[in-house]
Amino acid sequence: MIKEDCIFCKIANGQIPSNSIYEDDDFNVILDVSPASRGHALIVPKVHYDNAYGMDETFAAKVFPLAVKMAKAMKKALDCDGINILQNNEEAAGQTVFHFHTHLIPRYKDDEVDVTWKQHASVAEEQIAITKQIKEEL
Ligand code: 5GP
Ligand code: ZN
């Protein structure tokens, strides 16, 4: 399904031009218009999903193989030192475009891209409770 007034629906389906580096029946992979690093790309499905939660699992299973294919080609083409493959869901997690997409962020030694987080000590009882809570929802 395509969503009216969704910019990524339009880009993925070619109604708005982009620097597309790969296209198939399900996806367009485009260069990010405001790249975090040289070659920053986005895997954008042609159908609309706000984020990962609503995704059909069969469709979701197509995303990572494509991410791997793209990462291999980008690693060779860009001669980068690493690649972050990441995906944000909802505003609190940093999502700003509410059409599911996966970032491929090439990394270069000493670049200033920041995808780090502060780590905390875990509490054993809490970890056990969290484990139980999540497993109950599966
Ligand atoms: P998010 O923050 O939702 O995970 O990532 C959205 C990404 O889409 C950002 O990195 C942003 O630069 C990129 N972006 C937003 N609008 C456009 C656009 O019109 N064209 C392209 N190519 N990228 C876009
Ligand atoms: Zn959309």
Coordinates of C-alpha atoms and ligand atoms in Angstrom, one line a residue:
M1 CA 0.0 0.0 0.0
I2 CA 1.2 3.5 -0.8
K3 CA 0.4 6.3 1.6
E4 CA -0.8 9.6 0.2
D5 CA 1.6 12.5 1.1
C6 CA 4.4 10.2 2.2
I7 CA 7.6 11.4 0.7
F8 CA 9.4 8.0 0.9
C9 CA 6.4 6.4 -0.9
K10 CA 6.9 8.9 -3.7
I11 CA 10.7 8.5 -3.7
A12 CA 10.7 4.7 -3.6
N13 CA 8.2 4.5 -6.5
G14 CA 10.0 7.1 -8.6
Q15 CA 7.5 9.9 -8.4
I16 CA 10.2 12.1 -6.8
P17 CA 13.7 11.7 -8.2
S18 CA 16.5 10.5 -6.0
N19 CA 20.0 9.1 -6.4
S20 CA 18.9 5.5 -6.5
I21 CA 21.8 3.0 -6.2
Y22 CA 19.6 -0.2 -6.4
E23 CA 16.0 -1.0 -7.3
D24 CA 13.9 -4.2 -7.5
D25 CA 10.2 -5.0 -7.2
D26 CA 10.1 -4.3 -3.5
F27 CA 12.7 -1.7 -2.7
N28 CA 14.6 1.3 -3.8
V29 CA 18.0 2.0 -2.2
I30 CA 18.8 5.7 -2.3
L31 CA 21.5 8.1 -1.1
D32 CA 20.5 10.1 2.0
V33 CA 19.9 13.7 1.1
S34 CA 21.7 14.8 4.3
P35 CA 24.3 12.1 4.7
A36 CA 26.0 11.3 8.0
S37 CA 29.0 10.2 6.0
R38 CA 30.1 9.7 2.4
G39 CA 27.8 7.2 0.7
H40 CA 25.1 7.1 3.5
A41 CA 22.2 5.2 1.9
L42 CA 18.6 4.2 2.8
I43 CA 16.8 1.0 2.0
V44 CA 13.3 2.1 1.3
P45 CA 10.4 -0.3 0.6
K46 CA 8.0 0.6 -2.2
V47 CA 5.1 -0.3 0.1
H48 CA 4.3 1.9 3.1
Y49 CA 4.9 0.7 6.6
D50 CA 5.2 3.4 9.3
N51 CA 7.8 1.4 11.1
A52 CA 8.9 -2.1 11.9
Y53 CA 6.0 -3.0 14.1
G54 CA 3.4 -3.2 11.3
M55 CA 5.6 -5.1 8.9
D56 CA 4.6 -8.3 7.4
E57 CA 7.3 -10.8 8.6
T58 CA 7.7 -12.3 5.1
F59 CA 8.4 -8.8 3.8
A60 CA 10.7 -8.0 6.7
A61 CA 12.8 -11.1 5.9
K62 CA 13.7 -9.5 2.6
V63 CA 15.3 -6.4 4.2
F64 CA 18.4 -7.9 5.8
P65 CA 19.6 -9.9 2.7
L66 CA 19.4 -6.7 0.8
A67 CA 21.3 -4.8 3.5
V68 CA 24.0 -7.4 3.3
K69 CA 24.2 -7.2 -0.6
M70 CA 24.4 -3.4 -0.4
A71 CA 26.9 -3.3 2.4
K72 CA 29.2 -5.6 0.4
A73 CA 29.0 -3.4 -2.7
M74 CA 29.4 -0.2 -0.7
K75 CA 32.4 -1.5 1.2
K76 CA 34.1 -2.2 -2.1
A77 CA 33.0 1.0 -3.9
L78 CA 33.6 3.4 -1.1
D79 CA 36.6 1.8 0.5
C80 CA 35.1 2.6 3.9
D81 CA 36.5 1.2 7.2
G82 CA 33.1 -0.1 8.4
I83 CA 29.3 0.2 7.9
N84 CA 26.5 0.7 10.4
I85 CA 23.2 -1.0 9.5
L86 CA 20.5 0.5 11.6
Q87 CA 16.9 1.3 11.7
N88 CA 14.8 3.7 13.9
N89 CA 11.3 3.1 15.0
E90 CA 9.2 6.1 16.5
E91 CA 10.3 9.5 17.4
A92 CA 11.9 8.5 20.8
A93 CA 14.2 6.2 18.8
G94 CA 15.2 8.9 16.4
Q95 CA 12.8 8.3 13.5
T96 CA 12.0 11.4 11.6
V97 CA 10.5 10.0 8.4
F98 CA 7.6 7.7 9.2
H99 CA 8.0 5.3 6.4
F100 CA 10.1 2.3 7.4
H101 CA 13.7 2.5 6.1
T102 CA 17.1 1.1 7.0
H103 CA 20.2 3.1 7.1
L104 CA 23.5 2.0 5.7
I105 CA 26.1 4.3 7.1
P106 CA 29.6 3.9 5.8
R107 CA 32.2 4.6 8.5
Y108 CA 35.7 6.0 8.0
K109 CA 38.4 5.9 10.6
D110 CA 38.2 9.0 12.8
D111 CA 34.9 10.2 11.2
E112 CA 32.6 12.2 13.5
V113 CA 29.5 10.0 13.0
D114 CA 28.0 9.3 16.4
V115 CA 25.9 6.1 16.9
T116 CA 27.1 5.4 20.4
W117 CA 25.2 5.2 23.7
K118 CA 26.1 5.3 27.3
Q119 CA 26.1 1.9 28.9
H120 CA 24.8 1.0 32.4
A121 CA 25.4 -1.8 34.8
S122 CA 22.6 -4.4 34.7
V123 CA 20.8 -5.7 37.8
A124 CA 20.3 -9.5 37.7
E125 CA 16.7 -9.5 39.1
E126 CA 15.7 -6.8 36.7
Q127 CA 17.2 -8.7 33.8
I128 CA 15.2 -11.8 34.8
A129 CA 12.0 -9.8 35.0
I130 CA 12.6 -8.2 31.6
T131 CA 13.3 -11.6 30.1
K132 CA 10.0 -12.9 31.4
Q133 CA 8.0 -9.9 30.3
I134 CA 9.2 -10.0 26.8
K135 CA 8.9 -13.7 26.3
E136 CA 5.3 -13.5 27.4
E137 CA 4.5 -11.2 24.5
L138 CA 6.0 -13.5 21.8
Ligands
5GP1 P1 15.3 8.6 10.3 O1 15.7 9.7 11.2 O2 13.8 8.6 10.1 O3 15.8 7.3 10.7 O4 16.0 8.9 8.9 C1 15.4 9.7 7.9 C2 16.5 10.0 7.0 O5 15.9 10.4 5.7 C3 17.5 11.1 7.4 O6 18.8 10.6 7.4 C4 17.2 12.2 6.3 O7 18.4 12.9 6.0 C5 16.7 11.4 5.2 N1 15.8 12.1 4.3 C6 14.8 12.9 4.7 N2 14.1 13.4 3.6 C7 14.8 12.9 2.5 C8 14.6 13.1 1.1 O8 13.7 13.8 0.7 N3 15.4 12.4 0.3 C9 16.4 11.6 0.8 N4 17.2 11.0 -0.1 N5 16.6 11.4 2.1 C10 15.8 12.1 2.9
ZN2 ZN 5.3 5.8 2.7

